[in-house]
Amino acid sequence: MSSYVASLARLSAAVIAAMLMSGCSTVYQTTGWFAYDYTESYAIPFTMRSDDANMVCDQSQALAETLLSFSDVTYEAHLPAISLYMMSGNCAEADAHEHALAYQRAFNAQQSAQAKDARILEKRGYALAAKRQFKAYQHMVAEFGEPGANCPDLSDDEELYWVLGLLAGVQAVMSDLRAEGSVMVPKDIAMKSVRGMQCVDNQRWWGLPQAVQASVWVMLPDHAPDGIDPWQQLKQASALAADAGVRMAHAVEVTIADSRGEQTRLREAIQRHAQSLKQQPANPQYQLMDIMAQRQILAVSDRLWTEATGSRTPFAQLGTFWDEQPSISTDFDIDELLGAE
Amino acid sequence: MRGLLLWLCICCSPALAELPQRVLCVFDPLGAQGGLFGMAKDYRTQALDWGVDLQLRAYSDEKIASDDFKAGQCDAVVLTGARARPFNRFTATVEAIGAVPSEQVMQQLVQLVSSPKAAKYMVEGRYEVMGILPAGPIYLFVRDRQLDSVEALSGKRIATIDYDQPSKRLVNHVGASVVPANSANFSGMFNNGNVDAAYAPALAYKPLELYKGLGDKGGIIRFNLAYLDFQLVAHKERFPAGFGDQSRRSLAAQFERVARTIAADTAAIDEHYWIDLSAEAEQEYQTMLRQIRMQLRDEGVYHASMLTLMRKLRCRQQPAAAECVDKLE
């Protein structure tokens, strides 16, 4: 009798435990669905409107793994993952930019050990950036299929994730190049991403498709159709971006001019960007994207300034350069003004 | 007292040494974003310790980089071996067709020419080669796998780097048509089917999507047509004595770092594209390439001593090869 009671007790305990566990699982699952739905419907659109890239950076780094852990109990949430990993990648890239400046300052001071150390940190930063950006791209591929051949059928909302994922793909290749290819990001995803970008409307996406296409033509001029001037195309895309208040195309133009060593074009593109910031406010819906573009251009300007002077772009003076003569108004003559009245 | 302290501060504060500033022009197809330019950043940091402050300039057009160097706008330049030929025939011969069958031979060669004893070969006129970096074997990419023999290539169109005399000689030798190309447009020609074949290192495969030209029928012949390299050439008199020696040793020490990248690029090639030659076909290629090398040596394009050196290194690896008995190079 006592053994019967003991067996019954064990069975009851097992059933209760199973019920509890299944109950927890249901709760986790529901929470996961809720969290994903909330992230897609509210959190990401909210962050896109943010005017504080640092805060979004910290938030993405903090939340990415926690939020995506729900994948174990629900499904793989590719859309939030694209955004979170891309943003986190940009955080690592920003760190790498800082180390690149430290390298330059140490080099200018002829401190080779410090310069080497800063270069190591710079490469580590880019390797981390490449890893995150590549993850963003892979989630985009998992959600929509590989870009480059056919265009997927995208809703208006999905287009944003498509564009973010493709941008992350291009960024991953560039970051990995700066990290000695240590992450082994497949280099062909850059070209695939450029073709994939042509699936969305150029006007709606702030000239970005035109800008990335033109950048390929700058690098491989024989691929450009006859009569097309890729630099002119880049300028047109930048003008579209300026009008839209989302200046990602400016960042593409500046990056390409910088990598080609086209100093005159580079300065002119940075100046145009700085001018545009004064004339056209950011699109409130995509303010974050505009700020990210601005940060990327500021990073290039900072490097140029640091190479030349040892310190970065002076505060609030993006678009100026160290060797420009300050203009002095000559409309008035001090002798005339102080002369007898 | 305060005056004394001030005097001490002024006298004892570390001042920056007045290092000579020199311009290093770097050809990298991706410009300042490329991996080679990144290596140049590391190199210039080393150069501080050797007493030179190098300013870097990125070039995505190799011809312009070479012209600027000739015109004296660059104190030193990084170019591919073929472009470096006018500055040093001995080191330019490293890229001799069919002369480097393996990475091991290439590494031994780079170590040899970077040793202090080889310094006399590094200087030609006012130019000095201050280092060599590997960039990987050059393979033949064919749109049809049937084009795997010398005979099959006859009459076919091959994208050929137009400034490289040995390449043109080779294409003509097999009876194929030279279709003038450069590093920026050969991939388009190959992928669009304007040529039947093109040659390239593994590093071009993914970024230029050469698999598009290979399609379902194409392949890559697993045979080193040549070994692509980058060479750092300088105006000798613009650098302090001993700089070249330190530079060569430093770059030779980078061999394994670069070799890892080459291995990764090679591994990225889809396995099914590789075409392995039969022993007879490989022998046929080797005999033909040796014949062309000797012609080019007799015409003054290749340096005889470098060809001998390379033959001896090959024979260390394969002592039973016929060329080790013939000793024609």
XYZ file of C-alpha atoms in Angstrom:
670
model
C 0.000 0.000 0.000
C 2.752 2.360 0.941
C 4.578 1.612 -2.319
C 1.347 2.368 -4.215
C 1.116 5.747 -2.460
C 4.767 6.478 -3.178
C 4.289 5.633 -6.870
C 1.238 7.820 -7.037
C 3.135 10.665 -5.398
C 5.990 10.300 -7.891
C 3.576 10.230 -10.808
C 1.763 13.298 -9.509
C 5.046 15.169 -9.061
C 6.081 14.290 -12.623
C 2.735 15.425 -14.044
C 2.878 18.688 -12.094
C 6.466 19.286 -13.209
C 5.546 18.572 -16.830
C 2.551 20.893 -16.571
C 4.667 23.596 -15.029
C 7.326 23.225 -17.673
C 4.862 23.222 -20.503
C 3.190 26.205 -18.883
C 6.481 28.084 -18.758
C 7.193 27.179 -22.348
C 3.835 28.571 -23.392
C 4.506 31.737 -21.443
C 7.950 32.124 -23.023
C 6.540 31.457 -26.459
C 3.806 34.022 -26.051
C 6.295 36.523 -24.668
C 8.579 35.877 -27.626
C 5.781 36.479 -30.140
C 4.821 39.595 -28.279
C 8.418 40.818 -28.095
C 9.029 40.244 -31.805
C 5.769 41.825 -32.813
C 6.409 44.803 -30.582
C 9.975 45.196 -31.900
C 8.889 45.122 -35.542
C 5.787 47.253 -35.121
C 6.998 49.839 -32.637
C 10.582 49.589 -31.367
C 12.331 49.671 -34.751
C 10.189 52.443 -36.266
C 10.767 54.351 -33.006
C 14.544 53.953 -33.205
C 14.477 54.997 -36.863
C 13.059 58.304 -35.654
C 15.728 58.665 -32.975
C 18.103 61.594 -33.046
C 20.620 59.895 -30.765
C 22.786 57.349 -32.548
C 24.788 56.569 -29.395
C 21.686 55.587 -27.498
C 20.468 53.388 -30.346
C 23.933 51.877 -30.478
C 23.926 50.950 -26.803
C 20.364 49.719 -26.986
C 21.081 47.482 -30.001
C 24.162 45.977 -28.400
C 22.332 45.376 -25.141
C 19.132 43.969 -26.598
C 20.215 41.963 -29.632
C 21.166 38.722 -27.932
C 18.438 38.897 -25.286
C 15.660 39.566 -27.750
C 16.888 37.041 -30.281
C 17.144 34.347 -27.583
C 13.386 33.968 -28.037
C 14.280 32.232 -31.309
C 14.843 29.093 -29.208
C 11.216 29.021 -28.109
C 9.437 30.675 -31.034
C 10.894 31.211 -34.501
C 13.940 32.989 -35.850
C 13.027 36.639 -35.988
C 15.032 37.712 -39.011
C 13.595 41.187 -39.386
C 14.533 42.506 -35.920
C 17.876 40.684 -36.270
C 18.721 42.576 -39.476
C 18.231 45.899 -37.762
C 19.860 45.005 -34.431
C 22.983 43.445 -35.904
C 23.397 46.208 -38.441
C 23.194 48.867 -35.733
C 25.535 46.887 -33.461
C 27.945 46.569 -36.368
C 27.948 50.314 -36.761
C 28.794 50.682 -33.059
C 31.862 48.489 -33.528
C 32.754 50.461 -36.639
C 32.572 53.712 -34.687
C 34.989 52.244 -32.120
C 37.331 51.201 -34.914
C 37.252 54.771 -36.273
C 38.376 56.037 -32.870
C 41.300 53.616 -32.825
C 42.197 54.697 -36.366
C 42.441 58.276 -35.116
C 44.564 57.153 -32.166
C 46.836 55.372 -34.647
C 47.202 58.541 -36.678
C 47.971 60.679 -33.626
C 50.570 58.187 -32.412
C 52.060 58.058 -35.893
C 52.245 61.848 -36.069
C 54.037 61.795 -32.712
C 56.421 59.123 -34.061
C 55.375 56.725 -31.304
C 55.558 53.499 -33.249
C 54.599 51.142 -30.387
C 51.438 53.130 -29.627
C 50.660 53.378 -33.336
C 50.965 49.613 -33.747
C 48.770 49.042 -30.717
C 46.099 51.362 -32.060
C 46.194 49.576 -35.429
C 45.637 46.258 -33.678
C 42.614 47.670 -31.862
C 41.360 49.208 -35.094
C 41.496 45.830 -36.842
C 39.778 44.113 -33.910
C 37.040 46.734 -34.101
C 36.548 46.186 -37.813
C 36.550 42.410 -37.359
C 33.740 42.728 -34.808
C 31.881 45.123 -37.091
C 32.250 42.737 -40.040
C 30.942 39.828 -37.971
C 27.838 41.721 -36.891
C 27.175 43.269 -40.294
C 27.523 39.876 -41.952
C 25.017 38.420 -39.478
C 22.584 41.178 -40.440
C 23.065 40.302 -44.108
C 22.589 36.580 -43.437
C 19.296 37.237 -41.627
C 18.184 39.318 -44.591
C 19.022 36.402 -46.934
C 17.175 33.979 -44.642
C 14.083 36.185 -44.738
C 13.953 37.272 -48.384
C 16.393 35.044 -50.278
C 19.739 35.866 -51.803
C 19.935 39.192 -53.644
C 21.496 39.689 -57.023
C 19.404 37.515 -59.289
C 15.666 38.002 -58.815
C 13.817 40.634 -56.832
C 11.654 39.349 -53.973
C 8.073 40.482 -53.596
C 8.375 43.074 -50.845
C 5.758 45.044 -48.945
C 6.449 48.710 -48.193
C 7.532 47.839 -44.655
C 9.723 44.952 -45.765
C 11.627 47.175 -48.177
C 13.252 48.896 -45.207
C 14.709 45.616 -43.953
C 15.813 44.683 -47.446
C 17.683 47.989 -47.786
C 19.214 47.687 -44.300
C 20.337 44.109 -44.951
C 21.932 45.013 -48.273
C 23.721 47.985 -46.753
C 24.982 45.682 -44.015
C 26.254 43.291 -46.707
C 28.329 46.003 -48.394
C 29.560 47.260 -45.022
C 30.522 43.719 -43.952
C 32.790 43.300 -46.975
C 34.431 46.682 -46.371
C 34.904 46.096 -42.642
C 36.379 42.654 -43.277
C 38.858 44.082 -45.774
C 40.052 46.422 -43.040
C 40.330 43.453 -40.672
C 42.672 41.534 -42.989
C 39.803 39.327 -44.186
C 39.796 37.553 -40.822
C 36.007 37.156 -40.723
C 35.996 35.630 -44.222
C 32.937 37.501 -45.408
C 32.299 36.308 -48.997
C 33.436 39.216 -51.136
C 30.806 38.697 -53.830
C 28.002 39.833 -51.544
C 29.024 43.424 -52.272
C 28.104 43.097 -55.949
C 25.004 41.035 -55.132
C 23.873 43.711 -52.701
C 24.345 46.444 -55.271
C 22.142 44.536 -57.731
C 19.637 43.771 -54.996
C 19.382 47.457 -54.198
C 18.063 48.037 -57.719
C 14.891 46.174 -56.668
C 13.647 49.204 -54.740
C 12.571 52.593 -55.983
C 15.420 55.074 -56.193
C 13.280 58.056 -55.250
C 11.662 56.363 -52.281
C 15.023 55.191 -50.908
C 16.757 58.518 -51.095
C 18.937 57.876 -54.163
C 20.680 54.962 -52.468
C 20.196 52.469 -55.356
C 21.662 54.981 -57.801
C 24.576 55.784 -55.470
C 25.669 52.181 -54.912
C 25.337 51.388 -58.618
C 27.428 54.434 -59.534
C 30.083 53.449 -57.007
C 30.537 50.114 -58.810
C 30.895 51.991 -62.085
C 33.579 54.200 -60.540
C 35.485 51.107 -59.483
C 34.906 49.167 -62.697
C 34.475 51.864 -65.378
C 34.067 49.349 -68.196
C 30.892 48.069 -66.541
C 29.202 51.478 -66.923
C 26.830 51.970 -69.848
C 28.165 54.193 -72.627
C 27.866 57.896 -71.963
C 27.303 57.515 -68.241
C 29.535 59.538 -65.939
C 29.511 57.639 -62.620
C 30.688 60.656 -60.608
C 27.809 62.676 -62.026
C 25.468 59.836 -61.073
C 26.811 59.926 -57.528
C 26.203 63.651 -57.380
C 22.632 63.225 -58.624
C 21.993 60.542 -56.015
C 23.384 62.842 -53.332
C 21.074 65.630 -54.470
C 18.106 63.266 -54.124
C 19.330 62.279 -50.671
C 19.674 65.902 -49.617
C 16.123 66.675 -50.739
C 14.831 63.628 -48.874
C 16.714 64.481 -45.683
C 18.231 60.991 -45.511
C 21.797 61.452 -46.699
C 23.005 57.845 -46.970
C 23.953 58.476 -50.627
C 26.280 61.252 -49.415
C 28.113 58.702 -47.290
C 28.494 56.442 -50.343
C 29.847 59.326 -52.442
C 32.319 60.375 -49.734
C 33.485 56.799 -49.143
C 34.112 56.209 -52.842
C 35.929 59.520 -53.366
C 38.041 58.752 -50.296
C 38.943 55.242 -51.388
C 39.886 56.426 -54.891
C 42.153 59.102 -53.440
C 40.122 61.799 -55.264
C 40.933 64.629 -52.896
C 39.114 67.419 -54.739
C 35.927 65.386 -55.158
C 36.174 64.245 -51.554
C 36.359 67.738 -50.130
C 33.613 68.957 -52.412
C 31.335 66.056 -51.393
C 31.960 66.706 -47.686
C 31.263 70.407 -48.157
C 28.048 69.699 -50.055
C 26.961 67.382 -47.266
C 27.707 69.965 -44.582
C 25.824 72.599 -46.569
C 22.854 70.293 -46.978
C 22.685 69.692 -43.219
C 22.180 73.417 -42.750
C 19.548 73.703 -45.445
C 17.485 70.552 -45.126
C 16.460 68.993 -41.818
C 16.536 65.232 -41.453
C 13.470 63.262 -42.490
C 11.781 62.683 -39.091
C 10.753 59.146 -40.036
C 14.341 58.079 -40.794
C 16.310 60.518 -38.695
C 18.608 57.783 -37.422
C 19.694 56.837 -40.941
C 20.537 60.451 -41.666
C 22.596 60.702 -38.473
C 24.415 57.468 -39.277
C 25.373 58.861 -42.681
C 26.537 62.059 -41.035
C 28.673 60.104 -38.564
C 30.296 58.155 -41.356
C 31.181 61.351 -43.217
C 32.404 62.971 -40.013
C 34.683 59.956 -39.478
C 36.309 60.533 -42.885
C 36.645 64.252 -42.178
C 38.131 63.483 -38.750
C 40.736 61.224 -40.311
C 41.703 63.882 -42.861
C 41.957 66.535 -40.159
C 43.952 64.258 -37.851
C 46.382 63.328 -40.618
C 46.977 67.000 -41.315
C 46.796 68.595 -37.877
C 46.802 65.870 -35.226
C 43.278 66.631 -34.042
C 39.861 65.885 -35.485
C 37.330 68.142 -37.252
C 36.805 71.194 -35.029
C 33.481 71.232 -33.209
C 30.546 72.033 -35.498
C 32.862 72.702 -38.428
C 32.219 69.745 -40.689
C 32.832 70.908 -44.257
C 35.826 73.075 -43.381
C 39.473 72.167 -43.912
C 42.649 73.144 -42.109
C 44.338 74.800 -45.064
C 41.514 77.172 -45.934
C 42.233 80.837 -45.362
C 39.609 82.430 -43.131
C 37.802 85.050 -45.167
C 37.996 88.621 -43.837
C 35.392 91.108 -44.904
C 36.916 94.017 -46.803
C 33.743 96.045 -47.128
C 34.889 98.439 -44.440
C 38.112 100.348 -43.991
C 39.254 100.863 -40.413
C 40.925 104.200 -41.257
C 37.759 105.485 -42.856
C 35.638 104.448 -39.870
C 38.019 105.919 -37.322
C 38.787 109.031 -39.360
C 37.292 112.425 -38.698
C 33.514 112.572 -39.056
C 65.128 78.650 -9.221
C 62.090 79.025 -11.434
C 64.383 79.955 -14.302
C 66.433 76.831 -13.736
C 63.316 74.643 -13.776
C 62.138 76.271 -16.969
C 65.540 75.706 -18.542
C 65.460 72.061 -17.458
C 61.969 71.631 -18.896
C 62.988 73.074 -22.227
C 66.235 71.122 -22.430
C 64.886 67.796 -21.321
C 61.474 67.707 -23.032
C 61.410 65.004 -25.683
C 61.449 66.593 -29.108
C 60.308 64.815 -32.267
C 63.201 63.649 -34.349
C 63.313 65.351 -37.723
C 62.585 62.291 -39.807
C 62.693 62.697 -43.574
C 59.188 62.622 -45.052
C 58.728 60.422 -48.084
C 55.696 59.517 -50.203
C 54.742 55.868 -50.675
C 52.262 55.365 -53.522
C 50.257 52.170 -53.211
C 48.408 50.482 -56.032
C 45.379 48.701 -54.648
C 42.403 47.947 -56.915
C 40.152 48.964 -54.015
C 42.132 52.109 -53.283
C 42.412 53.250 -49.681
C 39.774 50.698 -48.593
C 41.794 47.734 -49.852
C 43.777 45.158 -47.932
C 47.102 46.057 -49.523
C 46.691 49.696 -48.526
C 45.933 48.444 -45.002
C 49.238 46.555 -45.010
C 50.965 49.742 -46.121
C 49.636 51.446 -42.966
C 51.348 48.796 -40.854
C 54.496 49.090 -42.947
C 54.758 52.863 -42.486
C 54.593 52.368 -38.715
C 57.596 50.034 -38.967
C 59.341 52.557 -41.182
C 59.263 55.101 -38.354
C 61.689 52.830 -36.500
C 63.936 52.800 -39.564
C 64.036 56.584 -39.648
C 61.532 57.555 -42.353
C 58.106 59.191 -42.072
C 56.082 57.734 -44.960
C 53.000 59.473 -46.290
C 50.666 57.100 -48.104
C 48.856 57.763 -51.354
C 46.316 55.271 -52.730
C 46.066 54.512 -56.450
C 43.408 52.348 -58.012
C 45.021 52.705 -61.447
C 48.355 50.922 -61.547
C 49.618 52.712 -64.643
C 49.129 56.125 -63.038
C 50.930 54.927 -59.900
C 53.831 53.710 -62.023
C 53.931 56.948 -64.052
C 53.846 59.111 -60.912
C 56.706 57.093 -59.503
C 58.728 57.537 -62.692
C 57.978 61.259 -62.629
C 59.324 61.471 -59.087
C 56.000 62.293 -57.449
C 56.294 59.139 -55.354
C 59.489 58.248 -53.532
C 58.440 54.607 -53.484
C 55.619 52.619 -55.036
C 53.851 49.293 -54.613
C 53.104 47.618 -57.968
C 52.501 44.144 -59.332
C 55.602 42.318 -60.527
C 54.697 42.800 -64.204
C 54.417 46.584 -63.787
C 57.671 46.668 -61.831
C 59.614 45.195 -64.769
C 61.074 48.521 -65.993
C 62.634 49.099 -62.574
C 64.288 45.754 -61.886
C 64.477 42.888 -64.344
C 65.795 40.471 -61.720
C 62.858 40.750 -59.333
C 60.306 41.188 -62.152
C 61.321 37.707 -63.287
C 59.734 36.317 -60.099
C 56.475 36.425 -62.089
C 58.027 34.394 -64.936
C 55.431 32.133 -66.493
C 55.306 28.641 -65.056
C 58.377 29.244 -62.885
C 56.772 28.990 -59.435
C 54.847 25.727 -59.072
C 54.035 26.045 -55.374
C 53.731 28.365 -52.422
C 56.735 26.680 -50.835
C 58.965 27.626 -53.766
C 57.592 31.175 -53.655
C 58.301 31.497 -49.942
C 61.857 30.226 -50.351
C 62.359 32.617 -53.241
C 61.085 35.630 -51.296
C 63.290 34.730 -48.335
C 66.311 34.343 -50.578
C 65.935 37.635 -52.399
C 65.198 39.420 -49.112
C 68.421 38.258 -47.485
C 71.311 40.740 -47.146
C 73.424 38.691 -49.573
C 70.894 39.323 -52.348
C 71.012 43.099 -51.830
C 73.172 43.613 -54.918
C 70.419 42.200 -57.137
C 67.839 44.497 -55.623
C 69.377 47.643 -57.040
C 69.125 48.485 -60.707
C 70.193 51.973 -61.708
C 68.557 54.463 -59.382
C 65.858 52.054 -58.273
C 65.874 49.601 -55.409
C 63.322 46.861 -54.746
C 62.551 47.076 -51.053
C 60.365 44.047 -50.652
C 58.183 41.439 -52.288
C 54.769 40.202 -51.174
C 52.972 37.190 -52.667
C 49.497 37.586 -54.166
C 48.835 33.992 -55.197
C 49.065 31.727 -58.229
C 47.499 32.795 -61.506
C 45.101 30.229 -62.944
C 43.459 29.844 -66.322
C 39.668 30.262 -66.135
C 37.876 28.658 -69.089
C 34.208 28.935 -70.035
C 34.310 25.371 -71.336
C 36.019 22.603 -69.373
C 37.089 20.991 -72.646
C 39.694 23.741 -73.054
C 42.107 21.927 -70.774
C 44.979 21.324 -73.167
C 47.335 23.485 -75.170
C 45.805 22.213 -78.429
C 42.253 22.951 -77.317
C 43.150 26.584 -76.633
C 44.227 27.117 -80.216
C 41.979 29.626 -81.955
C 40.235 30.666 -78.733
C 39.952 34.231 -77.473
C 41.831 34.979 -74.261
C 41.580 38.210 -72.225
C 45.226 39.257 -72.001
C 46.832 41.987 -69.922
C 48.020 44.173 -72.786
C 51.143 45.682 -71.204
C 52.583 42.311 -70.197
C 54.779 40.982 -72.971
C 55.161 37.426 -71.551
C 51.378 37.029 -71.359
C 50.946 38.050 -74.978
C 53.754 35.709 -75.992
C 52.109 32.807 -74.206
C 48.693 33.427 -75.757
C 50.231 33.715 -79.206
C 52.302 30.597 -78.608
C 49.245 28.418 -78.022
C 47.641 29.853 -81.143
C 44.926 31.736 -79.285
C 43.814 35.325 -79.972
C 44.935 38.108 -77.683
C 41.982 40.195 -76.547
C 43.535 43.245 -74.850
C 42.303 43.626 -71.290
C 43.208 45.121 -67.949
C 42.482 44.227 -64.339
C 39.331 46.364 -64.341
C 37.640 44.961 -67.448
C 38.751 41.359 -67.928
C 36.048 39.998 -65.626
C 33.288 41.683 -67.640
C 34.699 40.196 -70.840
C 34.874 36.730 -69.298
C 31.491 36.812 -67.601
C 29.729 38.159 -70.710
C 31.297 35.544 -72.975
C 33.322 38.009 -75.038
C 36.348 35.809 -74.434
C 36.696 32.039 -74.020
C 39.275 32.230 -71.274
C 40.960 34.594 -68.876
C 43.686 34.219 -66.309
C 43.464 35.525 -62.769
C 44.512 34.842 -59.197
C 42.059 33.278 -56.748
C 41.527 36.633 -55.048
C 39.562 37.820 -58.101
C 37.085 34.926 -58.075
C 34.531 36.130 -55.516
C 34.684 39.939 -55.754
C 34.450 39.865 -59.559
C 31.960 36.978 -59.569
C 33.992 34.958 -62.070
C 31.681 31.996 -61.376
C 29.180 33.750 -63.625
C 31.489 33.255 -66.591
C 32.300 29.709 -65.518
C 28.598 28.803 -65.419
C 27.766 25.103 -65.635
C 30.362 24.181 -68.222
C 33.448 26.127 -67.225
C 36.380 25.354 -64.986
C 39.672 26.513 -63.537
C 42.837 24.661 -64.441
C 44.734 23.757 -61.286
C 48.126 24.761 -62.601
C 50.229 27.797 -61.655
C 50.611 29.768 -64.873
C 52.651 32.283 -62.870
C 52.784 33.576 -59.318
C 51.422 37.078 -58.894
C 53.335 39.313 -56.536
C 53.514 42.900 -55.328
C 56.837 44.684 -55.223
C 57.862 47.778 -53.342
C 60.192 49.795 -55.562
C 61.928 52.972 -54.398
C 64.126 55.772 -55.624
C 67.196 54.476 -53.806
C 68.846 57.806 -53.040
C 65.755 59.101 -51.241
C 66.049 56.578 -48.417
C 68.694 56.218 -45.728
C 71.360 53.523 -46.039
C 70.161 50.185 -44.717
C 66.475 51.058 -45.156
C 66.037 48.661 -48.069
C 67.514 45.745 -46.164
C 65.252 46.292 -43.150
C 62.265 46.757 -45.411
C 62.863 43.538 -47.354
C 63.268 41.498 -44.188
C 60.139 43.015 -42.692
C 58.019 42.306 -45.782
C 59.396 38.770 -46.131
C 58.223 38.163 -42.561
C 54.681 38.997 -43.711
C 54.644 36.040 -46.105
C 52.605 33.723 -43.917
C 50.103 36.427 -43.025
C 49.455 37.020 -46.736
C 49.541 33.289 -47.491
C 46.603 32.813 -45.101
C 44.565 35.298 -47.128
C 45.531 33.553 -50.367
C 44.489 30.204 -48.856
C 41.120 31.679 -47.828
C 40.546 33.118 -51.315
C 41.445 29.781 -52.888
C 39.146 27.894 -50.521
C 36.302 30.218 -51.565
C 36.383 28.739 -55.088
C 33.659 26.143 -55.572
C 35.422 22.786 -55.576
C 33.665 21.459 -58.667
C 35.257 24.129 -60.845
C 38.788 22.803 -60.439
C 40.191 20.883 -63.399
C 43.118 18.613 -62.568
C 45.464 18.039 -65.441
C 46.736 14.602 -66.265
C 50.449 14.057 -65.613
C 51.096 14.162 -69.384
C 49.151 17.383 -69.884
C 50.963 19.000 -66.964
C 54.295 17.949 -68.422
C 53.241 19.371 -71.777
C 52.421 22.734 -70.155
C 55.688 22.787 -68.219
C 57.789 22.037 -71.283
C 56.020 24.708 -73.296
C 56.327 27.340 -70.569
C 60.023 26.581 -70.085
C 60.572 27.039 -73.799
C 58.844 30.446 -73.694
C 60.808 31.472 -70.580
C 64.076 30.711 -72.348
C 62.997 32.687 -75.428
C 62.103 35.649 -73.235
C 65.409 35.299 -71.391
C 67.306 35.382 -74.687
C 65.333 38.462 -75.702
C 66.287 40.196 -72.470
C 62.816 40.197 -70.907
C 63.617 37.705 -68.139
C 66.767 37.778 -66.031
C 68.894 34.651 -66.532
C 70.122 34.495 -62.915
C 66.617 34.625 -61.510
C 65.506 31.841 -63.864
C 68.448 29.731 -62.692
C 67.616 30.434 -59.069
C 64.006 29.419 -59.619
C 64.985 26.251 -61.450
C 67.232 25.271 -58.550
C 64.444 25.849 -56.045
C 62.036 23.791 -58.147
C 64.586 21.004 -58.373
C 64.963 20.939 -54.599
C 61.277 20.153 -54.469
C 61.245 17.745 -57.422
C 64.779 16.483 -57.990
C 63.618 13.859 -60.487
C 62.191 16.384 -62.948
C 63.747 16.408 -66.410
C 64.703 20.083 -66.147
C 67.022 19.226 -63.240
C 69.093 17.122 -65.606
C 68.778 19.429 -68.628
C 69.741 22.561 -66.658
C 68.701 24.787 -69.541
C 67.718 27.675 -67.293
